[in-house]
Coordinates of C-alpha atoms in Angstrom, one line a residue:
Y1 CA 10.9 -8.8 2.4
C2 CA 8.4 -10.8 0.3
Q3 CA 11.3 -12.7 -1.3
K4 CA 12.4 -13.8 2.1
Y5 CA 8.8 -14.6 3.1
F6 CA 8.5 -16.8 -0.1
E7 CA 11.7 -18.5 0.4
A8 CA 10.5 -19.5 3.9
M9 CA 7.6 -21.0 2.1
A10 CA 10.0 -23.2 0.0
I11 CA 9.1 -21.4 -3.2
P12 CA 11.9 -21.7 -5.6
L13 CA 14.0 -18.6 -6.3
Y14 CA 13.2 -18.6 -10.1
L15 CA 9.5 -18.6 -9.2
I16 CA 9.9 -15.8 -6.8
G17 CA 11.5 -13.7 -9.5
L18 CA 8.5 -14.5 -11.8
V19 CA 6.2 -13.6 -8.9
L20 CA 8.0 -10.1 -8.4
C21 CA 8.1 -9.6 -12.1
V22 CA 4.3 -10.2 -12.3
D23 CA 3.9 -7.9 -9.3
S24 CA 5.7 -5.1 -11.3
V25 CA 3.2 -5.6 -14.1
F26 CA 0.4 -5.3 -11.8
A27 CA 1.9 -2.1 -10.4
A28 CA 2.0 -0.8 -13.9
L29 CA -1.6 -1.9 -14.4
G30 CA -2.7 -0.4 -11.1
A31 CA -1.3 3.0 -12.2
R32 CA -2.7 2.8 -15.6
Y33 CA -6.3 1.9 -14.5
A34 CA -6.3 4.0 -11.4
Y35 CA -9.0 6.2 -13.0
R36 CA -11.5 3.4 -12.9
L37 CA -11.5 3.3 -9.0
E38 CA -12.5 7.1 -9.3
R39 CA -16.1 6.1 -10.4
F40 CA -16.7 5.5 -6.6
R41 CA -17.1 8.8 -4.9
N42 CA -13.9 10.0 -3.7
R43 CA -14.9 10.0 -0.1
D44 CA -15.5 6.2 -0.3
V45 CA -12.3 5.6 -2.3
V46 CA -10.2 7.3 0.5
A47 CA -11.4 4.9 2.9
L48 CA -12.0 1.6 0.9
I49 CA -8.8 1.5 -0.7
P50 CA -6.6 1.7 2.4
G51 CA -9.0 -0.8 3.9
A52 CA -8.5 -3.3 1.0
I53 CA -4.6 -2.8 1.3
V54 CA -4.6 -3.4 5.0
A55 CA -6.8 -6.5 4.6
A56 CA -4.6 -8.0 2.0
Y57 CA -1.4 -7.3 4.0
V58 CA -3.0 -8.8 7.1
L59 CA -4.1 -12.0 5.2
L60 CA -0.5 -12.2 3.6
A61 CA 1.0 -12.2 7.1
L62 CA -1.5 -14.7 8.5
I63 CA -1.5 -17.2 5.5
D64 CA 1.5 -19.4 5.2
A65 CA 0.9 -20.6 1.8
P66 CA 1.8 -19.7 -1.7
I67 CA -1.8 -18.3 -2.4
V68 CA -0.5 -15.2 -0.7
V69 CA 1.2 -14.3 -4.0
L70 CA -2.4 -13.2 -5.1
L71 CA -2.7 -11.1 -1.9
L72 CA 0.7 -9.4 -2.7
W73 CA -0.6 -8.6 -6.3
T74 CA -4.0 -7.5 -5.1
A75 CA -2.3 -5.0 -2.6
T76 CA 0.1 -3.9 -5.1
V77 CA -2.6 -2.8 -7.7
F78 CA -4.4 -0.8 -4.8
V79 CA -1.2 0.9 -3.5
V80 CA -0.2 2.0 -6.9
G81 CA -3.7 2.9 -8.0
F82 CA -4.0 5.0 -4.7
W83 CA -1.3 7.3 -5.5
P84 CA -2.7 9.1 -8.5
I85 CA -6.0 9.2 -6.7
L86 CA -4.4 10.8 -3.6
S87 CA -2.3 13.3 -5.8
E88 CA -5.6 14.4 -7.9
L89 CA -7.2 15.0 -4.5
I90 CA -4.5 17.1 -3.4
N91 CA -4.3 19.1 -6.7
A92 CA -8.0 19.6 -6.5
R93 CA -8.2 20.8 -2.9
V94 CA -5.0 22.4 -2.1
P95 CA -4.5 26.0 -3.2
A96 CA -2.0 26.4 -6.0
E97 CA 0.5 28.5 -3.8
N98 CA 0.6 25.6 -1.3
R99 CA 0.3 22.6 -3.6
A100 CA 4.0 22.0 -4.3
T101 CA 4.8 22.0 -0.6
V102 CA 2.0 19.6 0.3
L103 CA 3.1 17.2 -2.6
S104 CA 6.8 17.5 -1.5
L105 CA 5.8 16.7 2.1
K106 CA 3.8 13.8 0.9
A107 CA 6.9 12.4 -1.0
Q108 CA 9.2 13.2 1.9
L109 CA 6.9 11.4 4.4
S110 CA 6.8 8.4 2.1
S111 CA 10.6 8.2 1.9
F112 CA 10.8 8.6 5.7
G113 CA 8.3 5.8 6.3
V114 CA 10.5 3.5 4.0
M115 CA 13.7 4.6 6.0
V116 CA 11.9 3.7 9.3
V117 CA 9.6 0.6 8.1
F118 CA 12.3 -1.5 6.5
P119 CA 14.9 -1.6 9.2
A120 CA 12.1 -2.0 11.9
V121 CA 10.6 -5.0 10.2
G122 CA 14.0 -6.4 9.5
L123 CA 14.8 -6.3 13.2
I124 CA 11.4 -7.8 14.3
A125 CA 11.7 -10.4 11.7
S126 CA 15.3 -11.4 12.7
R127 CA 13.9 -12.0 16.3
T128 CA 10.7 -13.6 15.5
S129 CA 9.4 -14.1 12.0
L130 CA 8.4 -12.1 9.0
S131 CA 4.6 -12.8 9.6
T132 CA 5.1 -11.5 13.1
A133 CA 7.1 -8.5 11.8
F134 CA 4.3 -7.8 9.1
L135 CA 1.6 -8.0 11.7
A136 CA 3.4 -5.7 14.2
L137 CA 3.9 -3.2 11.3
L138 CA 0.2 -3.3 10.5
V139 CA -0.8 -2.9 14.1
A140 CA 1.5 0.0 14.5
A141 CA 0.5 1.7 11.3
L142 CA -3.2 1.2 11.7
P143 CA -3.8 4.2 14.0
L144 CA -1.9 6.4 11.7
L145 CA -3.8 5.1 8.8
L146 CA -7.1 5.6 10.3
Y147 CA -6.2 9.1 11.4
C148 CA -5.2 10.1 8.0
V149 CA -8.3 8.6 6.3
V150 CA -10.6 10.4 8.7
K151 CA -8.6 13.6 8.5
I152 CA -8.5 13.6 4.6
R153 CA -12.2 12.8 4.5
K154 CA -13.0 15.6 6.9
I155 CA -11.0 18.2 5.1
A156 CA -11.4 17.1 1.5
F157 CA -15.2 16.4 1.5

């Protein structure tokens, strides 16, 4: 949806392609350097990274200017950097006999989330705006995110 969002800001298509290409580079860098985020205590990382992601997306939805490209890139680095940290946390805390099930469930929930979120955002955006759709998604997801952060911190630490 960022392509449509950027189009609404009158950013030329070739530039949108460049922005999304750079976003992919940042995704690779986020995965490559995720270990640097681990220098913080894991308990803190489990709360701080999702907080930074939510803050970046809230600002992305609220600011209607090309500067939001930086917020997209920031969120991408943190999202992609968080997955290896979460997987390592699962590997370290879940017994071997349950690990494959937990990792599989994590992947399935991620896929299910995309199946639900993308059409919902599209529906809301078609009736209002992408900014409103992004904010509605964040408001809807925030309680679940907070619950997950609290639960993970409680169980894992």
